[in-house]
Amino acid sequence: MTLRHRTAFSAIALFGAVALLFSACTPKDEAKREEAKPPPDALTLAPLTFAELPGWRTDPVAQAIPALARSCARFRTQPADRPVGPNGVAGTIGDWQGPCTRLADLPPGDDAARAFFETNFTPYAAGNNGTREGLFTGYYEAELEGSRRPDPAYPVPLYRRPADLVMVDLGDFSDRWRGERTAGRVVDGRLKPYEDRAAIVAGSLKGKGLELVWVKDPIGAFFLQIQGSGRIRMVNEGNGGSEMRVGYAAQNGHRYVAIGKELIDRGALKREEVSLQTIRAWLLANPDQASAVMNVNPSYVFFQPLTGDGPNGAQGVALTPGRSLAVDSKFMPYGAPVWLDAEDPLDGRQRLQRLLIAQDTGGAIRGPVRGDVFWGHGAEAEQKAGVMKSRGTYALLLPKSVKVAAGG
């Protein structure tokens, strides 16, 4: 008999037993539980010198200048006293005005770029309560074939954001929820969960005029949602077809669940085997189970057509391949340069040491030391993003005028 079918008496008895159990706990037991509980995630910052950044003298850092320039353009639209990052961890917009102004007059070349950063910024080792190492993954701009109208060869719709989807920034209600967001729909004056992936894939939004484009298969659509942006080549429009670029518009509010773990739990893949490529291969080889496995992830992404230089990140600027980084905005500031030192995704014997700019976030990017490198589009970008599960560290570069408290 399931819990929801138990009688009221059984529920009361269960409550009493639980109450008795906890009443029997001594203060010493409570203290032990508190000691065993890990501390909540917290960003800690420790000052470094540029000489302590591994690979600083060899990275072509000038390649990161266009990405930083886009973030500076964003900063220029904001008031000088506005905090940058959660709790003003990166100072205020005013702290960035000087470096951003000088960036506009920067001569070309890596030496000039290095001198610019060394003159205007101080690097800080980022940690989670002092622990520096974290996980770094990659993402890319997916490429699919599609159609602007329903077609037997392209039966899977990508949906626009529904009008009744309400996005909620929980930080508006309490500082302790800063950086947390959810979504739902209002029913009888109350916010209720929106349909999950399984319901939407089954057709709950069909016929509402939300279809943006149709693609060939659900597996391709699934990975497009994970990446958050892509290029759809319209192969049935003649003259080689046209291309539509699509990007993230909204999400249904359900938490992202990685299906790689589901495949590990099923014994379908070993932990060390999990990558975008192996997950896709398993789904294609097991069509009778693919839908159920994909629906383990209840999160569903809605799209919008894109124009401009590239997919936009959460900061509202176009991402730069190989130089933009997705971070957890609950801890890290958008627009800040970050020095990454991690395992190379294609050769674990080498190090990936480069300057990136924090410009995006993602549903799976959680914690102070966690990043997702944007690799661009194409086969090489997909390969790097698909296999990247690198352990590493990063340092946050802040304007010298920013005052950082000791220990973070």
Coordinates of C-alpha atoms in Angstrom, one line a residue:
M1 CA 0.0 0.0 0.0
T2 CA 1.4 3.4 -0.9
L3 CA 1.7 6.2 1.6
R4 CA -1.1 8.3 -0.1
H5 CA -3.5 5.4 0.5
R6 CA -2.8 5.0 4.2
T7 CA -5.5 5.9 6.7
A8 CA -5.5 9.1 8.7
F9 CA -4.7 6.9 11.8
S10 CA -1.7 5.5 10.1
A11 CA -0.4 9.0 9.2
I12 CA -0.9 10.1 12.8
A13 CA 0.9 7.1 14.1
L14 CA 3.7 7.7 11.7
F15 CA 4.0 11.3 12.7
G16 CA 4.0 10.3 16.4
A17 CA 6.8 7.8 15.8
V18 CA 8.9 10.4 14.0
A19 CA 8.3 12.9 16.8
L20 CA 9.3 10.4 19.4
L21 CA 12.5 9.5 17.4
F22 CA 13.6 13.2 17.3
S23 CA 12.6 13.9 20.9
A24 CA 15.0 11.1 21.9
C25 CA 17.9 12.8 20.2
T26 CA 20.3 14.5 22.6
P27 CA 21.9 17.9 22.1
K28 CA 25.2 16.0 21.3
D29 CA 23.4 14.1 18.5
E30 CA 22.2 17.4 17.1
A31 CA 25.7 18.9 17.2
K32 CA 27.1 15.8 15.4
R33 CA 24.6 16.3 12.6
E34 CA 25.5 19.9 12.3
E35 CA 29.2 19.0 12.2
A36 CA 28.6 16.4 9.5
K37 CA 26.6 18.8 7.3
P38 CA 28.9 20.4 4.6
P39 CA 29.0 24.2 4.6
P40 CA 26.9 25.9 2.0
D41 CA 28.7 26.9 -1.2
A42 CA 30.5 30.2 -0.9
L43 CA 32.9 32.0 -3.3
T44 CA 36.3 32.7 -1.7
L45 CA 38.9 34.9 -3.4
A46 CA 42.6 35.0 -2.7
P47 CA 44.9 37.5 -4.4
L48 CA 47.5 36.3 -6.9
T49 CA 50.1 37.8 -9.2
F50 CA 49.9 37.4 -13.0
A51 CA 53.2 35.4 -12.8
E52 CA 51.2 32.8 -10.8
L53 CA 48.7 32.2 -13.6
P54 CA 49.9 29.0 -15.4
G55 CA 50.4 29.8 -19.1
W56 CA 49.8 33.5 -18.8
R57 CA 52.7 34.4 -21.0
T58 CA 51.8 31.9 -23.8
D59 CA 48.1 32.4 -24.3
P60 CA 47.1 34.7 -27.3
V61 CA 45.1 36.8 -24.8
A62 CA 44.3 39.4 -27.6
Q63 CA 41.7 36.9 -28.8
A64 CA 39.7 37.6 -25.6
I65 CA 39.6 41.4 -26.3
P66 CA 36.5 41.3 -28.6
A67 CA 34.5 39.4 -25.9
L68 CA 35.6 41.8 -23.2
A69 CA 34.7 44.8 -25.5
R70 CA 31.1 43.4 -25.8
S71 CA 30.8 43.2 -22.0
C72 CA 32.2 46.7 -21.6
A73 CA 29.5 48.0 -24.1
R74 CA 26.9 46.4 -21.8
F75 CA 28.4 48.0 -18.7
R76 CA 28.3 51.5 -20.4
T77 CA 24.5 51.3 -20.5
Q78 CA 24.3 50.9 -16.7
P79 CA 24.6 53.5 -13.9
A80 CA 28.0 53.9 -12.2
D81 CA 26.7 52.9 -8.8
R82 CA 25.2 49.6 -9.9
P83 CA 26.9 46.5 -8.2
V84 CA 28.6 44.1 -10.6
G85 CA 27.9 40.5 -9.6
P86 CA 26.2 39.0 -6.6
N87 CA 26.7 41.2 -3.5
G88 CA 28.9 43.5 -5.6
V89 CA 31.7 40.9 -5.7
A90 CA 33.2 42.7 -8.7
G91 CA 32.7 46.2 -7.4
T92 CA 30.4 48.6 -9.2
I93 CA 30.0 49.7 -12.8
G94 CA 32.1 52.7 -11.9
D95 CA 35.1 50.4 -11.2
W96 CA 34.9 49.1 -14.7
Q97 CA 34.5 52.4 -16.5
G98 CA 38.3 53.2 -16.4
P99 CA 39.5 49.8 -17.8
C100 CA 36.7 49.7 -20.4
T101 CA 37.5 53.2 -21.6
R102 CA 41.2 52.3 -21.9
L103 CA 40.3 49.1 -23.7
A104 CA 38.9 51.2 -26.6
D105 CA 42.4 52.6 -27.3
L106 CA 44.3 49.4 -26.9
P107 CA 46.7 48.7 -29.8
P108 CA 46.6 45.3 -31.4
G109 CA 48.8 42.3 -30.3
D110 CA 49.1 39.9 -27.4
D111 CA 51.9 41.9 -25.7
A112 CA 49.7 45.0 -25.5
A113 CA 46.7 43.0 -24.3
R114 CA 48.8 41.4 -21.6
A115 CA 50.1 44.7 -20.5
F116 CA 46.5 46.1 -20.4
F117 CA 45.3 43.4 -18.0
E118 CA 48.4 43.6 -15.8
T119 CA 48.0 47.3 -15.5
N120 CA 44.2 47.4 -14.9
F121 CA 43.4 44.2 -13.1
T122 CA 44.3 42.0 -10.1
P123 CA 43.8 38.2 -10.4
Y124 CA 42.2 36.4 -7.5
A125 CA 42.1 32.6 -7.0
A126 CA 38.5 31.5 -6.9
G127 CA 37.5 28.8 -4.5
N128 CA 34.5 27.2 -2.9
N129 CA 35.1 27.7 0.8
G130 CA 38.8 27.7 -0.1
T131 CA 38.7 24.6 -2.3
R132 CA 40.0 25.7 -5.7
E133 CA 39.4 22.7 -8.0
G134 CA 36.1 22.3 -9.9
L135 CA 34.5 20.9 -13.0
F136 CA 34.7 22.5 -16.4
T137 CA 32.6 21.4 -19.3
G138 CA 31.9 22.8 -22.8
Y139 CA 28.9 23.7 -25.0
Y140 CA 28.4 24.6 -28.6
E141 CA 26.0 26.0 -31.2
A142 CA 24.2 22.9 -32.5
E143 CA 23.5 22.4 -36.3
L144 CA 20.4 20.7 -37.5
E145 CA 18.3 20.3 -40.6
G146 CA 14.8 21.7 -40.5
S147 CA 11.7 23.2 -42.1
R148 CA 9.6 26.3 -41.6
R149 CA 6.4 24.3 -42.0
P150 CA 5.3 20.8 -41.0
D151 CA 6.8 18.1 -43.1
P152 CA 6.8 14.3 -42.8
A153 CA 10.6 14.4 -42.9
Y154 CA 10.7 17.1 -40.1
P155 CA 8.0 16.2 -37.6
V156 CA 9.5 17.6 -34.3
P157 CA 8.6 21.2 -33.5
L158 CA 10.7 23.7 -31.6
Y159 CA 8.4 26.0 -29.7
R160 CA 8.4 29.7 -29.0
R161 CA 7.9 30.9 -25.4
P162 CA 4.2 30.5 -24.4
A163 CA 2.4 33.6 -23.4
D164 CA 1.2 32.1 -20.2
L165 CA 4.8 31.2 -19.0
V166 CA 5.7 33.4 -16.1
M167 CA 9.4 33.8 -15.2
V168 CA 10.2 34.5 -11.6
D169 CA 13.4 35.9 -10.2
L170 CA 13.4 34.6 -6.6
G171 CA 16.1 37.1 -5.7
D172 CA 13.3 39.8 -5.9
F173 CA 11.8 38.2 -2.8
S174 CA 14.8 37.4 -0.6
D175 CA 18.6 38.0 -0.8
R176 CA 19.1 34.3 0.2
W177 CA 17.6 33.3 -3.2
R178 CA 19.7 35.7 -5.2
G179 CA 20.5 34.2 -8.6
E180 CA 17.7 31.6 -8.3
R181 CA 14.9 31.6 -10.8
T182 CA 11.8 29.5 -11.5
A183 CA 8.9 29.5 -13.9
G184 CA 5.3 28.4 -14.1
R185 CA 1.8 29.5 -15.0
V186 CA -0.8 31.3 -12.9
V187 CA -3.9 29.2 -12.2
D188 CA -6.7 30.6 -10.0
G189 CA -4.3 33.3 -8.7
R190 CA -1.5 30.9 -7.8
L191 CA 1.7 30.1 -9.5
K192 CA 1.7 26.4 -10.6
P193 CA 4.4 24.3 -12.3
Y194 CA 4.4 24.4 -16.0
E195 CA 4.2 21.2 -18.1
D196 CA 7.3 19.1 -18.0
R197 CA 9.2 17.8 -21.0
A198 CA 7.1 14.6 -21.2
A199 CA 3.8 16.5 -21.4
I200 CA 5.2 19.0 -24.0
V201 CA 6.7 16.3 -26.2
A202 CA 3.4 14.4 -26.0
G203 CA 1.7 17.4 -27.5
S204 CA 0.4 19.7 -24.7
L205 CA 1.3 22.8 -26.8
K206 CA 0.3 21.5 -30.2
G207 CA -2.1 23.7 -32.1
K208 CA -1.4 26.9 -30.1
G209 CA 0.6 28.5 -32.9
L210 CA 3.9 28.3 -30.9
E211 CA 5.8 26.3 -33.5
L212 CA 8.9 28.2 -34.6
V213 CA 10.5 25.5 -36.8
W214 CA 10.4 21.8 -37.3
V215 CA 13.4 19.5 -37.1
K216 CA 14.1 15.9 -38.1
D217 CA 14.4 14.0 -34.9
P218 CA 13.7 14.3 -31.2
I219 CA 17.3 13.4 -30.3
G220 CA 18.6 16.4 -32.2
A221 CA 16.0 18.6 -30.6
F222 CA 16.9 17.3 -27.2
F223 CA 20.6 18.2 -27.6
L224 CA 19.7 21.6 -29.1
Q225 CA 17.9 22.4 -25.9
I226 CA 20.8 21.4 -23.8
Q227 CA 23.1 23.6 -25.8
G228 CA 20.6 26.5 -25.8
S229 CA 21.3 27.7 -29.3
G230 CA 21.8 26.4 -32.8
R231 CA 21.6 26.8 -36.6
I232 CA 18.8 25.3 -38.5
R233 CA 19.4 24.7 -42.2
M234 CA 16.2 24.7 -44.2
V235 CA 17.0 22.1 -46.8
N236 CA 13.6 22.2 -48.6
E237 CA 13.7 25.8 -49.7
G238 CA 15.9 25.4 -52.8
N239 CA 19.1 27.2 -53.7
G240 CA 20.9 25.1 -51.1
G241 CA 18.4 26.2 -48.4
S242 CA 18.5 29.1 -46.0
E243 CA 19.6 29.1 -42.4
M244 CA 17.8 30.2 -39.2
R245 CA 19.7 30.8 -36.0
V246 CA 17.7 30.1 -32.9
G247 CA 18.5 30.8 -29.3
Y248 CA 17.2 30.4 -25.7
A249 CA 14.0 32.3 -25.0
A250 CA 12.8 30.7 -21.8
Q251 CA 12.6 27.5 -19.9
N252 CA 9.7 25.7 -18.3
G253 CA 10.9 26.0 -14.7
H254 CA 11.7 22.4 -14.1
R255 CA 15.3 21.6 -12.9
Y256 CA 17.7 20.2 -15.4
V257 CA 18.5 16.6 -14.9
A258 CA 21.5 15.0 -16.7
I259 CA 20.5 11.9 -18.5
G260 CA 24.1 10.6 -18.4
K261 CA 23.6 9.7 -14.8
E262 CA 20.4 7.8 -15.7
L263 CA 22.3 5.7 -18.3
I264 CA 25.0 5.0 -15.6
D265 CA 22.3 3.9 -13.2
R266 CA 20.8 1.6 -15.8
G267 CA 24.2 0.1 -16.5
A268 CA 24.1 1.3 -20.1
L269 CA 27.3 3.4 -19.8
K270 CA 30.2 3.5 -17.5
R271 CA 30.9 6.8 -15.8
E272 CA 34.1 7.3 -17.6
E273 CA 32.4 6.7 -20.9
V274 CA 29.8 9.4 -20.6
S275 CA 30.0 12.2 -23.2
L276 CA 27.6 13.9 -25.6
Q277 CA 28.7 11.5 -28.3
T278 CA 28.2 8.3 -26.3
I279 CA 24.8 9.4 -25.0
R280 CA 23.6 10.3 -28.5
A281 CA 24.9 6.9 -29.8
W282 CA 23.0 5.1 -27.1
L283 CA 19.8 6.9 -27.8
L284 CA 20.0 6.3 -31.5
A285 CA 20.8 2.6 -30.9
N286 CA 17.9 2.2 -28.4
P287 CA 14.9 4.0 -30.0
D288 CA 12.4 2.0 -27.9
Q289 CA 13.9 3.5 -24.7
A290 CA 15.1 6.9 -25.9
S291 CA 12.0 8.9 -25.2
A292 CA 11.7 7.6 -21.6
V293 CA 15.4 8.3 -20.9
M294 CA 15.2 11.9 -22.4
N295 CA 12.0 12.5 -20.3
V296 CA 14.0 11.8 -17.1
N297 CA 15.1 15.4 -17.7
P298 CA 11.9 17.4 -17.1
S299 CA 13.4 20.7 -18.2
Y300 CA 12.3 22.1 -21.6
V301 CA 13.7 25.1 -23.5
F302 CA 11.7 27.5 -25.7
F303 CA 13.5 29.2 -28.5
Q304 CA 13.5 32.5 -30.5
P305 CA 15.0 33.5 -33.8
L306 CA 18.4 35.2 -33.5
T307 CA 20.1 37.9 -35.5
G308 CA 23.5 39.4 -35.0
D309 CA 27.1 38.1 -34.5
G310 CA 26.3 35.0 -32.5
P311 CA 24.2 33.4 -29.9
N312 CA 23.6 35.7 -26.9
G313 CA 24.6 34.7 -23.4
A314 CA 22.8 35.6 -20.2
Q315 CA 24.7 38.9 -20.0
G316 CA 22.9 39.9 -23.2
V317 CA 26.0 40.0 -25.4
A318 CA 27.0 37.8 -28.3
L319 CA 29.2 34.9 -27.3
T320 CA 32.8 34.5 -28.6
P321 CA 33.9 30.9 -29.5
G322 CA 36.6 29.7 -27.3
R323 CA 36.6 32.9 -25.2
S324 CA 33.2 33.0 -23.5
L325 CA 32.4 31.1 -20.3
A326 CA 29.2 30.2 -18.7
V327 CA 29.3 30.5 -14.9
D328 CA 26.9 30.3 -11.9
S329 CA 25.6 33.9 -11.6
K330 CA 24.7 33.2 -8.0
F331 CA 28.4 33.5 -7.3
M332 CA 30.3 34.9 -10.3
P333 CA 29.9 38.3 -12.1
Y334 CA 29.0 38.6 -15.7
G335 CA 31.5 40.5 -17.8
A336 CA 34.6 39.7 -15.7
P337 CA 37.7 38.1 -17.3
V338 CA 38.5 34.7 -15.9
W339 CA 41.8 32.8 -16.2
L340 CA 41.2 29.1 -16.7
D341 CA 43.7 26.3 -16.0
A342 CA 42.1 22.9 -16.8
E343 CA 42.7 19.6 -18.5
D344 CA 42.6 19.9 -22.3
P345 CA 39.4 18.2 -23.5
L346 CA 41.0 16.5 -26.4
D347 CA 44.4 15.6 -24.8
G348 CA 44.4 15.1 -21.0
R349 CA 48.2 15.3 -21.0
Q350 CA 48.0 19.0 -22.0
R351 CA 46.5 22.0 -20.2
L352 CA 43.8 24.3 -21.4
Q353 CA 45.1 27.6 -20.1
R354 CA 43.4 30.7 -21.5
L355 CA 41.6 33.9 -20.8
L356 CA 37.8 33.9 -21.0
I357 CA 35.0 36.3 -20.2
A358 CA 32.1 35.3 -18.0
Q359 CA 29.1 36.0 -20.2
D360 CA 26.6 33.2 -19.8
T361 CA 25.1 30.6 -17.4
G362 CA 23.3 27.2 -17.7
G363 CA 21.0 24.9 -15.8
A364 CA 23.8 22.5 -14.9
I365 CA 26.3 25.2 -14.0
R366 CA 26.1 25.3 -10.2
G367 CA 28.7 26.4 -7.7
P368 CA 31.5 28.9 -7.2
V369 CA 34.0 26.8 -9.1
R370 CA 32.1 25.6 -12.1
G371 CA 32.3 26.6 -15.8
D372 CA 31.1 25.8 -19.3
V373 CA 33.3 26.9 -22.2
F374 CA 31.5 28.0 -25.4
W375 CA 33.3 26.5 -28.3
G376 CA 31.3 27.9 -31.2
H377 CA 29.7 25.8 -34.0
G378 CA 30.8 23.0 -36.3
A379 CA 32.3 19.6 -36.0
E380 CA 35.3 20.6 -34.0
A381 CA 33.3 22.6 -31.5
E382 CA 30.9 19.7 -31.0
Q383 CA 33.7 17.3 -30.4
K384 CA 35.4 19.6 -27.8
A385 CA 32.1 20.3 -26.1
G386 CA 31.0 16.7 -26.1
V387 CA 34.0 15.3 -24.4
M388 CA 35.0 18.1 -22.1
K389 CA 34.8 17.0 -18.4
S390 CA 37.9 18.7 -17.1
R391 CA 39.1 19.2 -13.6
G392 CA 40.7 22.6 -13.1
T393 CA 40.9 26.0 -11.4
Y394 CA 40.2 29.5 -12.4
A395 CA 41.1 33.0 -11.3
L396 CA 38.8 36.0 -11.4
L397 CA 40.4 39.2 -12.8
L398 CA 39.0 42.4 -11.1
P399 CA 39.7 46.1 -11.6
K400 CA 42.4 47.3 -9.2
S401 CA 40.0 49.7 -7.6
V402 CA 37.8 46.9 -6.4
K403 CA 38.3 46.2 -2.7
V404 CA 38.1 42.4 -2.0
A405 CA 37.7 41.3 1.6
A406 CA 40.4 39.0 3.0
G407 CA 39.5 35.4 2.3
G408 CA 36.8 36.4 -0.2

